[in-house]
Coordinates of C-alpha atoms and ligand atoms in Angstrom, one line a residue:
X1 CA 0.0 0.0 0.0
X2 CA 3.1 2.1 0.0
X3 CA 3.7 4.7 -2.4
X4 CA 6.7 5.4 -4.3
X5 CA 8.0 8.2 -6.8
X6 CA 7.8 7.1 -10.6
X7 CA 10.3 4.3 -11.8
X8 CA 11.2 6.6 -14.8
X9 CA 12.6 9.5 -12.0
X10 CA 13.5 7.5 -9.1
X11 CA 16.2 4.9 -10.8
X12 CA 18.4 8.0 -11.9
X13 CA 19.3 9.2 -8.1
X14 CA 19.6 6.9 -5.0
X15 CA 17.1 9.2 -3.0
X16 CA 14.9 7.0 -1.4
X17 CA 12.0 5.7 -3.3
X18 CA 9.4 5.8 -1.1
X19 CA 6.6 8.6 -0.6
X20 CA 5.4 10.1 3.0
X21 CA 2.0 8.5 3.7
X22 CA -0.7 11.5 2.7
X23 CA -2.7 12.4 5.9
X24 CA -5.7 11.2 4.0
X25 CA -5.1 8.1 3.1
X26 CA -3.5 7.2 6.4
X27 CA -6.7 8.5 8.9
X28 CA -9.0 5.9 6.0
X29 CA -6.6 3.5 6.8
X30 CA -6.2 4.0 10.3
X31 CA -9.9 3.6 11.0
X32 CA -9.4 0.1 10.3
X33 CA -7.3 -0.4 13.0
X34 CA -10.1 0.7 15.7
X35 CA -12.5 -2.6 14.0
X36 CA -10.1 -5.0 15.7
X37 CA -11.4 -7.3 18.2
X38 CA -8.0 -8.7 19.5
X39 CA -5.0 -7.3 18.4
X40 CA -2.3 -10.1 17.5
X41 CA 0.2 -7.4 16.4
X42 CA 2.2 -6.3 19.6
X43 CA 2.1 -9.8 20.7
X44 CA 2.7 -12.1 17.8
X45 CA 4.3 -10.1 15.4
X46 CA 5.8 -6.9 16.6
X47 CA 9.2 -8.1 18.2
X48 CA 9.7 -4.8 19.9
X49 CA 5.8 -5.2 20.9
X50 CA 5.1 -1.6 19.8
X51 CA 1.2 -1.7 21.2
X52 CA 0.2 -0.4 17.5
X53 CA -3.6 -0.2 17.7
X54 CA -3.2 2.4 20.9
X55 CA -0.4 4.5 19.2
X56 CA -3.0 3.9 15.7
X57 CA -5.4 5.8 17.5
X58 CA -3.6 8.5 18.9
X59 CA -2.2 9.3 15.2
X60 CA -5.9 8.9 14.2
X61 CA -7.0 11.7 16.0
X62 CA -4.5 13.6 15.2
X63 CA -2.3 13.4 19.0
X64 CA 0.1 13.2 17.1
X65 CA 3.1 13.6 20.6
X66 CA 0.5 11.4 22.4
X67 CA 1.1 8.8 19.5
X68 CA 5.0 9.2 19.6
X69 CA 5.5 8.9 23.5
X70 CA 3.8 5.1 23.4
X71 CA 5.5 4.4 20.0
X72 CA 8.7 5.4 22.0
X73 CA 7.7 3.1 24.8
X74 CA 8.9 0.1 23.4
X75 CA 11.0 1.3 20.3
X76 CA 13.7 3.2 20.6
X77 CA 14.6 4.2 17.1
X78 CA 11.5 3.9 15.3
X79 CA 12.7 6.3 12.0
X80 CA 15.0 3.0 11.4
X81 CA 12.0 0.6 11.4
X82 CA 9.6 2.9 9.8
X83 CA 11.8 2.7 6.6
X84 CA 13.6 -0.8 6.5
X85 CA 10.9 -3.2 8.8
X86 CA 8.9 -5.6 6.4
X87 CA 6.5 -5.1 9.5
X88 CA 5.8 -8.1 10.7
X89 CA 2.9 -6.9 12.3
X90 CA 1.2 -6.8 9.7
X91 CA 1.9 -10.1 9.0
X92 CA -0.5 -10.9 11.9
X93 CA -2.8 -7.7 11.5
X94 CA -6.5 -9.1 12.3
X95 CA -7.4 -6.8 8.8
X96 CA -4.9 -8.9 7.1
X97 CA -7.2 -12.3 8.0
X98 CA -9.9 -11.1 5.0
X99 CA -7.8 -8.0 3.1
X100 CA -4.9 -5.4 3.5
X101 CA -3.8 -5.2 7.3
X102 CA -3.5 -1.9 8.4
X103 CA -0.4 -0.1 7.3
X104 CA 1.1 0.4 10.8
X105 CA 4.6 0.9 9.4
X106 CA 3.5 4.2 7.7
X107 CA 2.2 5.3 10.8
X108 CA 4.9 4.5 12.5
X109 CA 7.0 6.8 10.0
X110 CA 4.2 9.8 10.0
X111 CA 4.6 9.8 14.0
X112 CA 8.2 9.4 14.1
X113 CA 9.0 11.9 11.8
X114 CA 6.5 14.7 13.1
X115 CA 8.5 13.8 16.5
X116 CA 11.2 14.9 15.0
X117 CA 9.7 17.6 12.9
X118 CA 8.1 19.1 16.0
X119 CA 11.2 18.3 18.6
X120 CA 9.9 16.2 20.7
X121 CA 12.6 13.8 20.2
X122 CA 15.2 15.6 21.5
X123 CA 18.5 14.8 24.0
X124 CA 17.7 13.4 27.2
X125 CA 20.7 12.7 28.7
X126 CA 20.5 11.0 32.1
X127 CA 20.2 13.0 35.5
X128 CA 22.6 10.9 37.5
X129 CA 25.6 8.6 36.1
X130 CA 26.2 5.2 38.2
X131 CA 29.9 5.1 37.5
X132 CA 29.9 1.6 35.4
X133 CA 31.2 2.0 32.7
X134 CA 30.3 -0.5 29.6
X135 CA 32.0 -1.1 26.3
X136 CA 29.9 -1.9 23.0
X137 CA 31.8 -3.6 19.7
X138 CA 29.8 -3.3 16.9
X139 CA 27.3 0.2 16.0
X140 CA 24.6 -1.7 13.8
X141 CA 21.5 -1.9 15.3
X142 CA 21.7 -4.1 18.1
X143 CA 25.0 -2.1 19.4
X144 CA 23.1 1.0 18.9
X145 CA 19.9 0.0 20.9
X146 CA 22.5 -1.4 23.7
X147 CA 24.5 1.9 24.6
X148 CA 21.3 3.7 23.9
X149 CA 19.7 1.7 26.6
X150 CA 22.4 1.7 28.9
X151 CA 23.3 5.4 28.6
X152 CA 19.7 6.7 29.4
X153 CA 20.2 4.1 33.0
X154 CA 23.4 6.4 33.4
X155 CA 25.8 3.6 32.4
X156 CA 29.1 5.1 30.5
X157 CA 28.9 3.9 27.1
X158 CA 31.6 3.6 24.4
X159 CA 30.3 2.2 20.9
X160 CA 33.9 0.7 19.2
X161 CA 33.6 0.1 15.9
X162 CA 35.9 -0.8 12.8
X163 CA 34.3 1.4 10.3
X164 CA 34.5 4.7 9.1
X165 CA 31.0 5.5 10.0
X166 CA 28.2 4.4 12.7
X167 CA 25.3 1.9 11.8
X168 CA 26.5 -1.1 10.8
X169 CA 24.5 -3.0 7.9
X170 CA 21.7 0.3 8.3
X171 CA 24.9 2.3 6.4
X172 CA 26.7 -0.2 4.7
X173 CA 24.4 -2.9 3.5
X174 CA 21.0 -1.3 3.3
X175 CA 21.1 0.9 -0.2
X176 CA 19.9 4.8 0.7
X177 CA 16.6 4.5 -1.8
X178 CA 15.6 2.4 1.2
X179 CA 17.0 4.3 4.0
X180 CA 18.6 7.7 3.4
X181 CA 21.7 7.7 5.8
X182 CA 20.9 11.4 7.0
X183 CA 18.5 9.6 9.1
X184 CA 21.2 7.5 10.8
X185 CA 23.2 10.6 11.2
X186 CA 20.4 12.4 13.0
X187 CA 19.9 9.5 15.2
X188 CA 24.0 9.1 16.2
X189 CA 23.9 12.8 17.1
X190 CA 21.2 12.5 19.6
X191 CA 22.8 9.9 21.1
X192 CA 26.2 11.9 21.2
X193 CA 24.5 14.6 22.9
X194 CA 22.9 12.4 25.7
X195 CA 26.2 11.0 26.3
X196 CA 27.4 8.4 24.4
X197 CA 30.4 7.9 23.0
X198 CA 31.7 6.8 19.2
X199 CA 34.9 5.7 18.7
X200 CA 35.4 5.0 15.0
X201 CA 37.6 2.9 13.3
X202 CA 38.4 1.4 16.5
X203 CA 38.4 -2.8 16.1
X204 CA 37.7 -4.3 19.1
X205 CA 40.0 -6.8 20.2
X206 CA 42.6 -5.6 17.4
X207 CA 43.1 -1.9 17.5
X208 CA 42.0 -2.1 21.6
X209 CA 42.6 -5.2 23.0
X210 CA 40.0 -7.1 24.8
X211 CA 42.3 -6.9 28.2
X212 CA 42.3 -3.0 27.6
X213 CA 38.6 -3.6 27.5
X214 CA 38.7 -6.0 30.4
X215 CA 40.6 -2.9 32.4
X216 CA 38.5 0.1 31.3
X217 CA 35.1 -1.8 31.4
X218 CA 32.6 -3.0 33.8
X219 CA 31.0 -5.4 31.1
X220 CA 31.6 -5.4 27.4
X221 CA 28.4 -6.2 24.7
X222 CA 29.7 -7.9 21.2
X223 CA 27.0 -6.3 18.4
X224 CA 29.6 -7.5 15.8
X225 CA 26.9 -8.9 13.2
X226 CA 26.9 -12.3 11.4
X227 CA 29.2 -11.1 8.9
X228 CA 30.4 -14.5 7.4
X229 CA 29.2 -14.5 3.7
X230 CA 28.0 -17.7 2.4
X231 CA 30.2 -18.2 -0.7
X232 CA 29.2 -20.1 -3.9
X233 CA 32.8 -22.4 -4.5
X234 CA 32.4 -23.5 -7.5
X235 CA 34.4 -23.8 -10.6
X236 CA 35.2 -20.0 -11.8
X237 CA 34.4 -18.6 -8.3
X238 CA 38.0 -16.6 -8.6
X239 CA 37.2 -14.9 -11.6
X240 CA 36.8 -10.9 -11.7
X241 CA 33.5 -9.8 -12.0
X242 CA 32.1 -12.0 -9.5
X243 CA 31.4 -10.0 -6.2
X244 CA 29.4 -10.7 -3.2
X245 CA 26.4 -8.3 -2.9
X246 CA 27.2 -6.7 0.8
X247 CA 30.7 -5.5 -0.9
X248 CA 28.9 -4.4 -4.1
X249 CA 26.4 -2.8 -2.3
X250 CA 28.4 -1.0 0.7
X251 CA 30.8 0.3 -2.3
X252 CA 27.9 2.3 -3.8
X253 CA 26.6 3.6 -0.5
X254 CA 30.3 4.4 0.3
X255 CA 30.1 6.8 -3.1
X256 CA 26.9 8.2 -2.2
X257 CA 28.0 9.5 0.6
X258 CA 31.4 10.7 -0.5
X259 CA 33.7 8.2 1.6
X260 CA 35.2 7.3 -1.5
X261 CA 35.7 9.0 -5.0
X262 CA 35.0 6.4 -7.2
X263 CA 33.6 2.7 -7.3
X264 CA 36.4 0.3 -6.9
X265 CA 37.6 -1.4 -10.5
X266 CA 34.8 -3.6 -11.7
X267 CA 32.2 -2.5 -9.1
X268 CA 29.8 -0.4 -11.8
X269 CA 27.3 -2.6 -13.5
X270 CA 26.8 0.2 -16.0
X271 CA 25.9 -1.6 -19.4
X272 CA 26.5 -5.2 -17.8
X273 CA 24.4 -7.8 -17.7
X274 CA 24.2 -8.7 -14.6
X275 CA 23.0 -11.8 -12.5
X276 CA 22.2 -11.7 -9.2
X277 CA 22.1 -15.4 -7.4
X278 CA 19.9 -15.2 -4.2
X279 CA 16.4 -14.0 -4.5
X280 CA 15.9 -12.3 -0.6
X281 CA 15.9 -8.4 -0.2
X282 CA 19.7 -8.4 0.0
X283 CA 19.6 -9.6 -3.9
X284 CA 16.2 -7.4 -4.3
X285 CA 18.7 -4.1 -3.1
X286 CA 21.5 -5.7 -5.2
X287 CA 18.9 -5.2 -8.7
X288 CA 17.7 -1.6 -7.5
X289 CA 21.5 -0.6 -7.3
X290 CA 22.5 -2.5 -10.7
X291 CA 19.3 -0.4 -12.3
X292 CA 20.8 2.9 -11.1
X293 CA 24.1 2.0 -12.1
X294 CA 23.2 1.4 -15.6
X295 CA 22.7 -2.0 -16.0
X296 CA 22.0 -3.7 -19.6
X297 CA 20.0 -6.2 -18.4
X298 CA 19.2 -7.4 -14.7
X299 CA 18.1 -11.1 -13.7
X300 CA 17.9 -12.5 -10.1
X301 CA 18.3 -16.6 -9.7
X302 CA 16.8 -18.6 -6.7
X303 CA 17.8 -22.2 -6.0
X304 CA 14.4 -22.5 -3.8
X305 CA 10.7 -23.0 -5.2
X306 CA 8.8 -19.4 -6.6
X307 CA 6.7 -18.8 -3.0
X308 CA 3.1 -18.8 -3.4
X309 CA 0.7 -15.7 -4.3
X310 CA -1.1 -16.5 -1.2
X311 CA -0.6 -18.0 2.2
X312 CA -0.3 -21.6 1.9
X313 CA -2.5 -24.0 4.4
X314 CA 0.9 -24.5 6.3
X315 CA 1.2 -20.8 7.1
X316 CA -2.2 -19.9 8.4
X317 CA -2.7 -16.6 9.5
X318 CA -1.1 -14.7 12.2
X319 CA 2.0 -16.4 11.1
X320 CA 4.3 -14.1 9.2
X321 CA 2.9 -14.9 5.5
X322 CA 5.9 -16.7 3.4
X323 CA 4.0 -15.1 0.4
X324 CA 5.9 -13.5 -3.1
X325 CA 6.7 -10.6 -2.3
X326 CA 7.9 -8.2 -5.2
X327 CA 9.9 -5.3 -4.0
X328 CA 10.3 -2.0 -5.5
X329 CA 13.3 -2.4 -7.3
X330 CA 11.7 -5.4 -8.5
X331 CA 9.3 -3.3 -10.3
X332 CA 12.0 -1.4 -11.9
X333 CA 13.6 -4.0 -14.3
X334 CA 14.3 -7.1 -13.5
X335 CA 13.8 -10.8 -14.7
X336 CA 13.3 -13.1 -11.8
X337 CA 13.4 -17.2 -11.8
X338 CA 13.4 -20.0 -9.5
X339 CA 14.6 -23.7 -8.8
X340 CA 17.7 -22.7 -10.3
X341 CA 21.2 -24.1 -9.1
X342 CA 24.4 -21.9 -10.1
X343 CA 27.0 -25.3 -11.2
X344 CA 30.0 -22.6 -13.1
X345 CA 31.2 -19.3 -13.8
X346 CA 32.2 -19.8 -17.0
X347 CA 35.1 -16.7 -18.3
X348 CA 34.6 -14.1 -21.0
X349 CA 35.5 -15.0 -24.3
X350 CA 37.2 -11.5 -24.6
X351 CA 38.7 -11.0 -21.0
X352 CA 39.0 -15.1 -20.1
X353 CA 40.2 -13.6 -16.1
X354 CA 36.8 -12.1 -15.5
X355 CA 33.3 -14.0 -15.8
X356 CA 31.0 -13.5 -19.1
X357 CA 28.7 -16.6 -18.3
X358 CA 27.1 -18.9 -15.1
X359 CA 26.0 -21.9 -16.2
X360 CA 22.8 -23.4 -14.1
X361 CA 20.9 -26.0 -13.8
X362 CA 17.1 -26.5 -13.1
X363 CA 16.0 -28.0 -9.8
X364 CA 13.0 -29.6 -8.4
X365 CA 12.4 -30.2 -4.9
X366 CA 10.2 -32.7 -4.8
X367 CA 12.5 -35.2 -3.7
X368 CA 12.5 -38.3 -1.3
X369 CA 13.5 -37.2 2.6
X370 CA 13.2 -34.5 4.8
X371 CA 14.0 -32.0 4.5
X372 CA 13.8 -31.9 0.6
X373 CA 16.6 -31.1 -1.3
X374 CA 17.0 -29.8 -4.5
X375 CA 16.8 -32.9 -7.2
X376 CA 18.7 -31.7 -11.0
X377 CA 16.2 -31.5 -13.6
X378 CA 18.0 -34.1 -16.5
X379 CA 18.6 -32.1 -19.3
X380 CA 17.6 -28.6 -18.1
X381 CA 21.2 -27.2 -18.1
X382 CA 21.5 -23.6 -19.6
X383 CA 23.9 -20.8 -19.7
X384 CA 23.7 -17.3 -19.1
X385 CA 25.3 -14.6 -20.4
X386 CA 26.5 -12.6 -17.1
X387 CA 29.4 -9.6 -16.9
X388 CA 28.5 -8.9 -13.3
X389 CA 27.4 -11.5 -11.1
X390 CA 26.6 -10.8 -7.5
X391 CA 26.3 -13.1 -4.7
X392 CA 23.6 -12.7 -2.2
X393 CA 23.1 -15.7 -0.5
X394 CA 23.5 -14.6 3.0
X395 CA 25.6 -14.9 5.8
X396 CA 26.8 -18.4 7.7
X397 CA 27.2 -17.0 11.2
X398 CA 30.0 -14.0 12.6
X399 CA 33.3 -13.8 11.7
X400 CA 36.2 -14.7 13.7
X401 CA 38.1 -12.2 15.4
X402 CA 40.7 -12.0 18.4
X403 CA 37.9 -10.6 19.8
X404 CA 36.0 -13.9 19.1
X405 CA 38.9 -16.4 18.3
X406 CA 37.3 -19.4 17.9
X407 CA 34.3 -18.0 18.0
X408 CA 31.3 -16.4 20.4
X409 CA 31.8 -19.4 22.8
X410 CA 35.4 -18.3 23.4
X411 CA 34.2 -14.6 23.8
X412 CA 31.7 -15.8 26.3
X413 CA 35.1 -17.7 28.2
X414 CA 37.6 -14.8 27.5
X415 CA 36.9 -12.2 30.1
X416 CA 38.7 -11.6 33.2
X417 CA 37.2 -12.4 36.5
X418 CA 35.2 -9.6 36.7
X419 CA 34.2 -8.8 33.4
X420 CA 31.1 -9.7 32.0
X421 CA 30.8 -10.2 28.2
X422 CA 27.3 -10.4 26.6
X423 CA 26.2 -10.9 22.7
X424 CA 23.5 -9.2 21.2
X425 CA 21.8 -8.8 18.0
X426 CA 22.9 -11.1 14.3
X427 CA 26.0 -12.0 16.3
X428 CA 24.0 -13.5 18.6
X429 CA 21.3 -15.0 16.7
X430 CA 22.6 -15.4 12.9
X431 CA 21.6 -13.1 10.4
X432 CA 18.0 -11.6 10.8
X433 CA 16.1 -8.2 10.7
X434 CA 17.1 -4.6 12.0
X435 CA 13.9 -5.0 14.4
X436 CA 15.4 -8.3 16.3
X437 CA 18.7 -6.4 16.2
X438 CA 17.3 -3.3 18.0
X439 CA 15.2 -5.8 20.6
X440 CA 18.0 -7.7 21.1
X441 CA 19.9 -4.5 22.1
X442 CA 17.7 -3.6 24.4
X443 CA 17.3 -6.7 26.1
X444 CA 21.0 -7.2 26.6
X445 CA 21.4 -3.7 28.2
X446 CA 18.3 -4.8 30.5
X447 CA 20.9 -7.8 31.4
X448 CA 23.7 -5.9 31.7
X449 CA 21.6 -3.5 34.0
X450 CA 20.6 -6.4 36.0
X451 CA 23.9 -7.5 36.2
X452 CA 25.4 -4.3 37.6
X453 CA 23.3 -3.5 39.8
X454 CA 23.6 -7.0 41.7
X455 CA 27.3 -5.8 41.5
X456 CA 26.9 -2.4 43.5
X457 CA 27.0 -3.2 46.6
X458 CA 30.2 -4.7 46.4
X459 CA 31.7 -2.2 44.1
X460 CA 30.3 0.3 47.2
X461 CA 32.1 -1.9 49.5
X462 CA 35.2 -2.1 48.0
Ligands
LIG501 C1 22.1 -5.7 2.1 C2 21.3 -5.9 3.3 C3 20.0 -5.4 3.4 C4 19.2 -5.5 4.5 N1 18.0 -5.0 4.5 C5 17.2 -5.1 5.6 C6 15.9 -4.5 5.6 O1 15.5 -3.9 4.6 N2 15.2 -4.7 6.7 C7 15.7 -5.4 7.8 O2 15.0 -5.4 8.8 N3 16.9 -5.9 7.8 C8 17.7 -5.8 6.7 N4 18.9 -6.4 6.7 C9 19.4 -7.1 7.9 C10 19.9 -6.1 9.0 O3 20.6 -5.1 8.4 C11 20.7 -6.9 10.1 O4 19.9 -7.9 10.6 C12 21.1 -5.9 11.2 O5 21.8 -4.8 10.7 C13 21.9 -6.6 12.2 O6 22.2 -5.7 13.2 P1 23.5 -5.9 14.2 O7 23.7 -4.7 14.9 O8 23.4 -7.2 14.9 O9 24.8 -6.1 13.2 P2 25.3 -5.3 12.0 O10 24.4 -4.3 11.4 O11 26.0 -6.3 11.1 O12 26.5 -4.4 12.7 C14 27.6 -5.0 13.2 C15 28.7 -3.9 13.4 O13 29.8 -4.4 14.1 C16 31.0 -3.9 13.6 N5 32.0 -4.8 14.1 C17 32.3 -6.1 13.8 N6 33.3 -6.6 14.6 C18 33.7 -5.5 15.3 C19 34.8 -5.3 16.2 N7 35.6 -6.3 16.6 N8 35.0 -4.1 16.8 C20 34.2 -3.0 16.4 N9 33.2 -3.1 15.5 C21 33.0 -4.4 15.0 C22 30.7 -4.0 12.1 O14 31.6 -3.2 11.4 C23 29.3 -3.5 12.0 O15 29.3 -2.1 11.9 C24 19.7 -6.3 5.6 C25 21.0 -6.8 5.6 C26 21.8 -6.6 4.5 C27 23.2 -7.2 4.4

């Protein structure tokens, strides 16, 4: 039900696609909400449980402040979700049983942005400071929502991270026509003038070493991400031109935003033809990018079955719907297929050290077992012409560091005696959404808080 600027203007900038809900459209849609018997969306789908149908009604009748101040309730950063959330609220909307559910992520955005507009979301740094001092590694999401959390209970908190620039996947994954990276900006400076504190280009564990942490820190929270990209080893995989998508896609957002001059060598896609293999919203961003860069000719390969048009007897409603879902850049050029396995990068007949070809393979999955894997289709083996081909089949888990030698288990071992070390966000439970991230923040400060303040007394003591 969104609304987005027309495909012939939007695909020449990276501005972001989508248009600001009209006040119209949102109070028609809004009424809806109020039918509901029993809301199943703070409960069941809303991992933050924003109580939507009470902030729904406030924006309804125009409170809009009264609106903001429950949104803000449970959700502390509720211009990220209002851009980037597929909502799974709506996924379990009582609306959405019969029809449309309720659009309760515009809402969100209309409220969070008048807060802003108006200044109601402003500093508040805390009154009184406890003296515990905790260390964050990692400022995507989940590291945001931890220092956030912890900073407003008048914990010291230092965000370390190895980038150039706060945010973690928000900045460098997540393409601006999706989430313009002012409003991360905005965000980090709020933060900075409540009190906490960025240190940039800082790797945890490498540039400050964890016993450095162990001696400046009361507890330390790892918000690294699961940044181990599932590779595709197959014959060809070393030849130039194949790239995986979160390098292709940080690369451009790096450009847009002036942290580097040019795309590196082989990055543009500007009159390739490109394949994408993957067919989630990290290939989905990977097509709108290849579009604005220029692209020839964009196509986007899935190894699993097309998903249905409608919820499947499995999924009943208020399960999140595993439906088709065709994105925006979707709409903008793009030929999508399915139950098709990548077997070779084949090299270009002109350049034979970068690709010009993938061959692939039809699959079915209607095999024996369980779970079902794919089965070749004899005979359905095709090649595809291919100058770009970007890999965006996810990530495995996160990545080893001497922060996390061998892993999160040894970072959970690693701290001294009296240092506590907590995981929060993909890190902590593989690759997911930027609303888990944020709820997993929050929840690991609330441990951490819990923690410490078993620890004062002895800290008092001592
Ligand atoms: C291309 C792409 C598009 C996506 N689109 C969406 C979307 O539209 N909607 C959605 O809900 N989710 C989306 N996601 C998923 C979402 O971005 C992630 O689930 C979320 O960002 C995870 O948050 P996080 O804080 O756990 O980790 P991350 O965002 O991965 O942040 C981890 C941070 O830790 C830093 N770091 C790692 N190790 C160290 C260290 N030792 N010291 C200091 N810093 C360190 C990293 O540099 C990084 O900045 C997308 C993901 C990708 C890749």
């Amino acid at each position: 039900m969104s609304e987005y600027r027309p495909i012939a203007e939007r695909i020449k900038d990276y501005r972001p696609v989508e248009l600001r809900p009209s006040r119209g459209f949102l109070s028609e849609e809004l009424k809806r909400c109020q039918d509901c018997g029993i809301p199943f969306c703070h409960a069941m789908g809303c991992p933050l449980h924003n109580v939507v149908p009470e902030i729904n009604v406030e924006a309804l009748h125009g409170r809009w402040e009264s609106a903001l101040y429950k949104l803000l309730e449970t959700s502390p950063f509720p211009e990220f979700t209002a851009r980037v959330c597929p909502a799974l609220c709506e996924g379990s909307c009582v609306q959405g049983l019969n029809g449309l559910a309720v659009p309760a992520r515009l809402a969100e955005y209309e409220v969070s942005e008048r807060g802003f507009e108006n200044g109601w979301i402003r500093p508040l740094p805390p009154l009184r400071r406890t003296g515990f001092k905790v260390a964050v590694a990692g400022s995507g999401p989940a590291g945001l929502a931890a220092a956030f959390r912890l900073n407003r209970a008048g914990v010291a908190a230092t965000v370390y991270e190895r980038d150039r620039r706060p945010g973690g996947f928000l900045r460098y994954g997540i393409p601006d026509f999706k989430l313009d990276k002012k409003v991360i900006d905005r965000r980090v400076a709020l933060m900075e003038a409540e009190g906490v504190r960025f240190r940039m280009n800082v790797e945890a564990g490498v540039d400050v070493s964890g016993r450095l942490i162990d001696d400046r820190y009361d507890a330390l929270v790892i918000a690294a991400g699961a940044r181990r990209k599932r590779d595709l080893p197959v014959p060809g995989r070393d030849l130039g031109g194949v790239l995986f998508a979160v390098d292709y896609l940080s690369a451009q957002n790096r450009l847009n935003s002036g942290e580097i001059p040019s795309l590196p060598p082989g990055f543009s896609a500007a009159g390739k033809k490109v394949l994408v293999i993957g067919g989630g919203d990290t290939g989905s961003d990977c097509v709108g990018t290849a579009n604005r860069q220029g692209a020839s000719e964009v196509s986007q390969f899935e190894i699993m079955p097309e998903p249905p048009a409608v919820r499947s007897p499995a999924n009943p409603w208020p399960q999140w719907p595993r439906i088709l879902r065709t994105s925006s850049s979707h709409e903008e050029g793009c030929r999508r297929r399915w139950n098709i396995d990548s077997l070779e990068f084949a090299p270009s007949e002109g350049a034979p050290s970068k690709v010009g070809a993938v061959k692939c393979r039809e699959v079915s999955w209607a095999g024996p077992g369980s779970p079902p894997r794919p089965v070749p289709k004899p005979g359905s083996e095709f090649t595809v012409k291919a100058d770009l081909v970007l890999l965006a089949m996810g990530f495995t888990g996160p990545e080893e560091t001497p922060l996390m030698p061998d892993g999160l288990d040894a970072a959970l071992r690693g701290g001294g005696p009296e240092m506590r070390i907590y995981v929060a966000g993909d890190a902590a439970r593989g690759p997911s959404l930027v609303v888990r991230a944020i709820n997993d923040g929050l929840e690991c400060a609330a441990r951490v808080l819990k923690d410490l303040a078993a620890r004062a007394p002895a800290r008092k003591s001592a």
